[in-house]
Structure formats: C-alpha cells, structure tokens
mmCIF file of C-alpha atoms in Angstrom:
data_model
loop_
_atom_site.group_PDB
_atom_site.id
_atom_site.type_symbol
_atom_site.label_atom_id
_atom_site.label_comp_id
_atom_site.label_asym_id
_atom_site.label_seq_id
_atom_site.Cartn_x
_atom_site.Cartn_y
_atom_site.Cartn_z
ATOM 1 C CA HIS N 211 8.237 -20.733 91.765
ATOM 2 C CA PRO N 212 8.923 -17.103 90.886
ATOM 3 C CA LYS N 213 8.519 -15.411 87.595
ATOM 4 C CA VAL N 214 11.791 -15.063 85.722
ATOM 5 C CA VAL N 215 12.888 -12.025 83.773
ATOM 6 C CA LEU N 216 15.976 -12.432 81.608
ATOM 7 C CA ILE N 217 17.602 -9.066 81.068
ATOM 8 C CA GLN N 218 20.817 -8.051 79.364
ATOM 9 C CA VAL N 219 22.861 -5.088 80.464
ATOM 10 C CA ILE N 220 23.330 -2.218 78.025
ATOM 11 C CA ASP N 221 26.955 -1.501 77.208
ATOM 12 C CA PRO N 222 27.888 1.738 79.047
ATOM 13 C CA SER N 223 30.081 2.748 76.078
ATOM 14 C CA MET N 224 26.932 3.480 74.050
ATOM 15 C CA LYS N 225 26.673 7.174 73.258
ATOM 16 C CA ALA N 226 24.259 9.043 75.503
ATOM 17 C CA SER N 227 22.435 10.543 72.510
ATOM 18 C CA ASP N 228 21.894 7.074 71.006
ATOM 19 C CA LEU N 229 20.756 5.724 74.359
ATOM 20 C CA HIS N 230 18.228 8.498 74.881
ATOM 21 C CA ARG N 231 16.810 8.142 71.362
ATOM 22 C CA GLN N 232 16.499 4.416 71.875
ATOM 23 C CA LEU N 233 15.150 4.593 75.408
ATOM 24 C CA ALA N 234 12.846 7.633 75.351
ATOM 25 C CA LYS N 235 9.683 5.737 76.285
ATOM 26 C CA ASP N 236 6.734 5.500 78.663
ATOM 27 C CA LEU N 237 7.703 4.931 82.288
ATOM 28 C CA ILE N 238 6.616 2.358 84.808
ATOM 29 C CA ALA N 239 7.908 2.828 88.345
ATOM 30 C CA THR N 240 7.481 0.711 91.419
ATOM 31 C CA ASN N 241 8.844 0.351 94.908
ATOM 32 C CA GLY N 242 9.734 -3.281 95.577
ATOM 33 C CA ASP N 243 12.151 -4.566 98.184
ATOM 34 C CA LEU N 244 13.092 -0.888 98.683
ATOM 35 C CA VAL N 245 14.344 -0.714 95.083
ATOM 36 C CA ASN N 246 12.722 1.532 92.499
ATOM 37 C CA ILE N 247 12.343 -0.025 89.040
ATOM 38 C CA PHE N 248 11.871 1.967 85.853
ATOM 39 C CA SER N 249 10.427 -0.149 83.037
ATOM 40 C CA ILE N 250 9.811 1.197 79.545
ATOM 41 C CA SER N 251 8.646 -0.119 76.194
ATOM 42 C CA ALA N 252 10.924 -0.252 73.170
ATOM 43 C CA ASN N 253 8.791 1.463 70.538
ATOM 44 C CA ASN N 254 7.679 4.780 72.036
ATOM 45 C CA SER N 255 9.244 8.196 71.567
ATOM 46 C CA GLY N 256 9.373 11.376 73.582
ATOM 47 C CA ALA N 257 10.904 12.502 76.853
ATOM 48 C CA SER N 258 10.761 10.004 79.723
ATOM 49 C CA PRO N 259 11.661 9.705 83.397
ATOM 50 C CA PHE N 260 13.885 6.787 82.372
ATOM 51 C CA ALA N 261 16.058 9.170 80.373
ATOM 52 C CA PHE N 262 15.880 11.665 83.240
ATOM 53 C CA VAL N 263 17.349 9.247 85.792
ATOM 54 C CA GLN N 264 20.114 8.292 83.368
ATOM 55 C CA VAL N 265 21.048 11.948 82.938
ATOM 56 C CA LEU N 266 20.776 12.507 86.695
ATOM 57 C CA LYS N 267 23.157 9.599 87.254
ATOM 58 C CA GLU N 268 25.735 11.144 84.923
ATOM 59 C CA ILE N 269 25.523 14.430 86.819
ATOM 60 C CA LEU N 270 25.873 12.697 90.182
ATOM 61 C CA VAL N 271 28.997 10.755 89.223
ATOM 62 C CA GLU N 272 30.712 13.695 87.513
ATOM 63 C CA THR N 273 33.672 14.759 89.636
ATOM 64 C CA GLU N 274 33.778 18.384 90.831
ATOM 65 C CA GLU N 275 37.081 18.924 92.585
ATOM 66 C CA HIS N 276 36.255 22.395 93.890
ATOM 67 C CA MET N 277 33.012 21.462 95.620
ATOM 68 C CA ASN N 278 32.804 20.727 99.352
ATOM 69 C CA LEU N 279 31.085 17.418 98.759
ATOM 70 C CA ARG N 280 32.380 15.716 101.891
ATOM 71 C CA GLU N 281 31.102 18.523 104.109
ATOM 72 C CA ASP N 282 27.722 18.455 102.352
ATOM 73 C CA LEU N 283 27.331 14.746 103.092
ATOM 74 C CA LEU N 284 28.405 14.977 106.737
ATOM 75 C CA GLU N 285 26.140 17.964 107.416
ATOM 76 C CA LEU N 286 23.155 16.176 105.869
ATOM 77 C CA ALA N 287 23.816 12.954 107.796
ATOM 78 C CA ARG N 288 24.233 14.714 111.146
ATOM 79 C CA GLN N 289 21.007 16.639 110.644
ATOM 80 C CA ALA N 290 19.107 13.495 109.655
ATOM 81 C CA TYR N 291 20.349 11.394 112.578
ATOM 82 C CA ALA N 292 20.806 14.026 115.276
ATOM 83 C CA THR N 293 18.675 12.018 117.728
ATOM 84 C CA ASN N 294 20.136 8.596 116.844
ATOM 85 C CA PRO N 295 23.247 7.848 118.964
ATOM 86 C CA LEU N 296 24.210 4.737 116.969
ATOM 87 C CA GLN N 297 24.135 6.530 113.630
ATOM 88 C CA MET N 298 25.918 9.587 115.040
ATOM 89 C CA LYS N 299 28.717 7.290 116.229
ATOM 90 C CA LEU N 300 28.959 5.759 112.740
ATOM 91 C CA ILE N 301 28.980 9.218 111.154
ATOM 92 C CA ASP N 302 31.891 10.230 113.395
ATOM 93 C CA GLU N 303 33.675 6.997 112.429
ATOM 94 C CA PHE N 304 33.088 7.767 108.766
ATOM 95 C CA ASP N 305 34.373 11.325 109.242
ATOM 96 C CA SER N 306 37.606 10.233 110.886
ATOM 97 C CA GLN N 307 38.433 6.962 109.136
ATOM 98 C CA TYR N 308 36.723 6.709 105.735
ATOM 99 C CA GLN N 309 38.849 6.215 102.601
ATOM 100 C CA ALA N 310 37.620 6.097 99.010
ATOM 101 C CA ASN N 311 38.629 2.437 98.622
ATOM 102 C CA GLN N 312 36.225 1.541 101.448
ATOM 103 C CA ALA N 313 33.062 2.715 99.655
ATOM 104 C CA ILE N 314 31.677 -0.776 98.965
ATOM 105 C CA GLN N 315 32.416 -1.834 102.533
ATOM 106 C CA TRP N 316 30.455 1.136 103.896
ATOM 107 C CA TYR N 317 27.585 0.699 101.439
ATOM 108 C CA THR N 318 27.060 -2.912 102.490
ATOM 109 C CA ARG N 319 27.119 -2.195 106.229
ATOM 110 C CA SER N 320 23.413 -2.716 106.796
ATOM 111 C CA GLU N 321 23.396 -0.821 110.093
ATOM 112 C CA ALA N 322 25.145 2.248 108.683
ATOM 113 C CA PHE N 323 23.498 5.481 107.593
ATOM 114 C CA LEU N 324 24.824 5.603 104.017
ATOM 115 C CA SER N 325 22.819 2.764 102.464
ATOM 116 C CA LYS N 326 19.698 3.950 104.300
ATOM 117 C CA MET N 327 20.026 7.524 103.027
ATOM 118 C CA LEU N 328 20.803 6.406 99.487
ATOM 119 C CA ALA N 329 17.816 4.044 99.450
ATOM 120 C CA ARG N 330 15.389 6.740 100.565
ATOM 121 C CA ALA N 331 16.746 9.384 98.181
ATOM 122 C CA SER N 332 16.839 6.997 95.213
ATOM 123 C CA ARG N 333 13.278 5.745 95.500
ATOM 124 C CA VAL N 334 11.682 9.096 94.618
ATOM 125 C CA PRO N 335 14.280 10.085 93.287
ATOM 126 C CA ASP N 336 15.178 13.196 95.302
ATOM 127 C CA PRO N 337 17.854 15.164 93.391
ATOM 128 C CA ASP N 338 18.499 17.582 96.284
ATOM 129 C CA ILE N 339 19.396 14.782 98.697
ATOM 130 C CA LEU N 340 21.284 12.800 96.068
ATOM 131 C CA PHE N 341 23.377 15.862 95.250
ATOM 132 C CA LYS N 342 24.410 16.090 98.892
ATOM 133 C CA LEU N 343 25.404 12.424 98.804
ATOM 134 C CA ARG N 344 27.620 12.844 95.724
ATOM 135 C CA TYR N 345 30.842 12.529 97.711
ATOM 136 C CA PHE N 346 30.018 8.927 98.566
ATOM 137 C CA ILE N 347 28.164 8.148 95.313
ATOM 138 C CA GLN N 348 31.230 9.099 93.281
ATOM 139 C CA ASP N 349 33.568 6.984 95.412
ATOM 140 C CA LEU N 350 31.239 3.975 95.247
ATOM 141 C CA HIS N 351 30.712 4.373 91.507
ATOM 142 C CA GLY N 352 34.470 4.700 90.957
ATOM 143 C CA GLN N 353 35.359 1.674 93.073
ATOM 144 C CA ILE N 354 32.850 -0.508 91.205
ATOM 145 C CA ARG N 355 34.089 0.638 87.800
ATOM 146 C CA SER N 356 37.737 0.102 88.765
ATOM 147 C CA GLN N 357 37.258 -3.675 88.813
ATOM 148 C CA THR N 358 38.014 -5.643 85.627
ATOM 149 C CA TYR N 359 36.902 -9.109 84.520
ATOM 150 C CA SER N 360 37.938 -11.382 81.658
ATOM 151 C CA THR N 361 34.627 -13.246 81.365
ATOM 152 C CA GLY N 362 30.926 -12.551 81.614
ATOM 153 C CA VAL N 363 28.672 -13.802 84.393
ATOM 154 C CA THR N 364 25.016 -14.597 85.057
ATOM 155 C CA VAL N 365 23.588 -13.076 88.238
ATOM 156 C CA TYR N 366 20.196 -13.065 89.959
ATOM 157 C CA ARG N 367 18.037 -10.814 92.106
ATOM 158 C CA PRO N 368 14.773 -12.106 93.645
ATOM 159 C CA MET N 369 12.125 -9.537 94.539
ATOM 160 C CA HIS N 370 8.481 -9.135 95.521
ATOM 161 C CA LEU N 371 6.715 -6.738 93.143
ATOM 162 C CA PRO N 372 3.106 -5.547 92.739
ATOM 163 C CA LYS N 373 1.209 -7.693 90.255
ATOM 164 C CA LYS N 374 0.467 -4.721 88.019
ATOM 165 C CA ILE N 375 4.183 -3.940 87.743
ATOM 166 C CA VAL N 376 5.005 -7.520 86.772
ATOM 167 C CA GLU N 377 2.330 -7.290 84.087
ATOM 168 C CA GLU N 378 3.858 -4.038 82.835
ATOM 169 C CA ILE N 379 7.284 -5.691 82.586
ATOM 170 C CA GLN N 380 5.700 -8.545 80.631
ATOM 171 C CA ARG N 381 4.166 -6.055 78.207
ATOM 172 C CA HIS N 382 7.524 -4.309 77.904
ATOM 173 C CA GLN N 383 9.391 -7.388 76.685
ATOM 174 C CA ASP N 384 12.150 -6.216 74.326
ATOM 175 C CA GLY N 385 12.017 -2.902 76.168
ATOM 176 C CA PHE N 386 14.269 -1.660 78.946
ATOM 177 C CA LEU N 387 14.451 -1.261 82.693
ATOM 178 C CA CYS N 388 16.794 -0.042 85.369
ATOM 179 C CA PHE N 389 17.040 -0.356 89.133
ATOM 180 C CA ASN N 390 17.382 3.074 90.661
ATOM 181 C CA GLN N 391 20.143 2.037 93.075
ATOM 182 C CA PHE N 392 23.535 0.420 93.323
ATOM 183 C CA LEU N 393 21.962 -3.022 92.958
ATOM 184 C CA ILE N 394 23.282 -6.001 94.913
ATOM 185 C CA VAL N 395 23.005 -9.295 93.002
ATOM 186 C CA ASN N 396 24.098 -12.909 93.515
ATOM 187 C CA LYS N 397 25.661 -15.541 91.274
ATOM 188 C CA ASN N 398 23.552 -18.184 93.002
ATOM 189 C CA GLN N 399 19.988 -18.650 91.786
ATOM 190 C CA GLU N 400 18.294 -18.138 95.125
ATOM 191 C CA HIS N 401 14.554 -17.534 95.073
ATOM 192 C CA SER N 402 12.839 -14.983 97.278
ATOM 193 C CA SER N 403 11.337 -16.110 100.553
ATOM 194 C CA ALA N 404 8.670 -18.780 100.331
ATOM 195 C CA SER N 405 6.586 -16.942 102.921
ATOM 196 C CA THR N 406 3.061 -15.878 102.039
ATOM 197 C CA VAL N 407 2.925 -13.070 99.510
ATOM 198 C CA LYS N 408 0.077 -10.534 99.518
ATOM 199 C CA SER N 409 -2.476 -11.161 96.781
ATOM 200 C CA GLU N 410 -1.500 -8.005 94.915
ATOM 201 C CA TYR N 411 2.182 -8.994 94.878
ATOM 202 C CA ARG N 412 4.173 -11.567 92.914
ATOM 203 C CA ARG N 413 7.543 -13.198 93.462
ATOM 204 C CA ILE N 414 9.916 -12.455 90.618
ATOM 205 C CA LEU N 415 13.459 -13.546 89.855
ATOM 206 C CA PHE N 416 15.601 -11.297 87.682
ATOM 207 C CA GLN N 417 18.265 -13.144 85.711
ATOM 208 C CA MET N 418 20.918 -10.791 84.383
ATOM 209 C CA GLU N 419 23.572 -11.554 81.803
ATOM 210 C CA LEU N 420 26.629 -9.350 82.371
ATOM 211 C CA GLY N 421 29.344 -9.256 79.709
ATOM 212 C CA ASN N 422 33.004 -8.982 80.676
ATOM 213 C CA THR N 423 32.974 -5.232 79.958
ATOM 214 C CA ILE N 424 30.107 -4.519 82.356
ATOM 215 C CA PRO N 425 31.278 -2.927 85.626
ATOM 216 C CA ARG N 426 30.604 -4.813 88.848
ATOM 217 C CA ALA N 427 32.470 -5.497 92.069
ATOM 218 C CA GLU N 428 32.603 -8.314 94.586
ATOM 219 C CA ILE N 429 31.336 -7.596 98.081
ATOM 220 C CA GLY N 430 33.577 -8.221 101.053
ATOM 221 C CA GLY N 431 35.633 -10.941 99.414
ATOM 222 C CA ASN N 432 32.454 -12.929 98.618
ATOM 223 C CA SER N 433 32.821 -13.806 94.949
ATOM 224 C CA ASN N 434 29.131 -14.767 94.737
ATOM 225 C CA GLN N 435 27.778 -11.364 95.761
ATOM 226 C CA LEU N 436 28.249 -8.403 93.439
ATOM 227 C CA VAL N 437 27.215 -4.760 93.394
ATOM 228 C CA LEU N 438 26.382 -2.977 90.123
ATOM 229 C CA PRO N 439 26.768 0.710 89.215
ATOM 230 C CA LEU N 440 23.965 3.164 89.914
ATOM 231 C CA CYS N 441 20.987 2.943 87.527
ATOM 232 C CA THR N 442 22.546 0.303 85.277
ATOM 233 C CA PRO N 443 20.191 0.002 82.254
ATOM 234 C CA PHE N 444 19.069 -3.441 81.056
ATOM 235 C CA LYS N 445 17.231 -4.798 78.030
ATOM 236 C CA ILE N 446 14.279 -7.085 78.819
ATOM 237 C CA VAL N 447 15.002 -10.153 76.708
ATOM 238 C CA LYS N 448 12.420 -12.639 77.938
ATOM 239 C CA VAL N 449 9.711 -12.937 80.591
ATOM 240 C CA GLU N 450 8.602 -16.361 81.813
ATOM 241 C CA SER N 451 5.813 -17.163 84.288
ATOM 242 C CA ASN N 452 3.945 -20.146 85.648
ATOM 243 C CA ALA N 453 0.456 -20.933 86.880
ATOM 244 C CA GLU N 454 1.427 -20.934 90.560
ATOM 245 C CA ASP N 455 2.280 -17.259 90.453
ATOM 246 C CA GLY N 456 -0.477 -16.286 88.060
#
C-alpha cells in the first residue's frame, strides 16, 4: 500500500504578493517519475526556489504578441532532434498542421517531441529552454484554463519517490508543494506499480482535492484523466503512511 498525501490546490485568484509572503520557505526538490516536486514548510520566511518557479511560470504564460515564439520553438526542436527521423517528421507535422486548440492533444502524444522537451526543461528548471517553448506552453496553459466546471473533484497521482523526499513531505505537513510540470492526474484511485521498489524509494499516492474554480482539462475525451496547469501550487493537508512502506 502506498503512502497517501492529501493536498488541496491553492486558489489561483490569490494575489501574487500574498502567495509569496505565505510561501517563501525552505525548498525540497526531487526527481520522481520524471516530475520535479518542490516541497516547502509553512512557517519559514525568506526568498525560496518555490517562489522563483511560481514567478517563472507567470513570465512563461504571459502573452507577447510581437515575439517570434513559434519560430523559437521550431528552431529549438529541429536542432535537438536533427538526427532523429521520427521526431523530425513530427516537428514538420506540428509546423504545418498545429492549432492552438490541439495543445492538450500534442502534449499527451507520448511519442512526440513536445512532452519530452518540456519534461527535461522543467526538471532543472532551465529558463532558457522553457522560454523557447513559450509558444506551446502558452497555448497549453490557455486551453486548460478555458475549461469550466460546476463541481469540484478528487484526483490521484501515484509516484515513486526517494525515501528522504517522502520524509521531507511528512515534515512539511501544513506546508506547500508544487509539481513542476503540467501534471496528468486520474479520477480513479490507481496505485503505482506493485513491482519491486528500490530500498531508497517509496511508493506514494497523492490525493488532490480540486474545487470547481481550479483549472483542469480532460484528456482526449477521457473524463477520468485530467491535466493541470503548470506548477499548480498545493497545500499539504495530511500525510498518512503504513508499516509496509516504512
């Protein structure tokens, strides 16, 4: 059985100044399941990488009509995959056929270059690369936020995380965390794989309570799978564990 972390999303209407005062804390970062997690306590003050990634997100999603964002993305992708015929074919397809309302569709194409490039750039994070991906980031962010819902929903994300990071999250109960990606979640409570986990890792199940005002979008007509906006901040409400997972 995995550990369970109950987290509540922070209302995006909160003023940035209030958010930064509330969330300026110590940082814990980890790479798990190719997703970077920033976890912070609730009672520290001072500048923090958590606040940095929130500010970076706002810069990335800010529309700049006079910038050649599309050309920046295509140039970067063609340089990165110059020796990969499959990806070059997908880049040409993107160049000739892509529309803004297809952002989620492209992001969830596991074989395509966009999700791969975003994952790599987000894990560090690498502002230079992320800036060159703004054309797609802005479309994806906008498509997610364009969806509206009348009720809230509970969603889940299983992951394998280093033991020390799980312990940090436990210590940061009542604190905050964010996933440094456009996170894909599921309405079904599916646990991570039951395969053997390395001794320094733990299985963990994030349970997230999303209010009706929290942006999210269904994936490919599958009402059980949702994608959340970039770097959505959450409050850590409760952490539960059991003896089997230490």
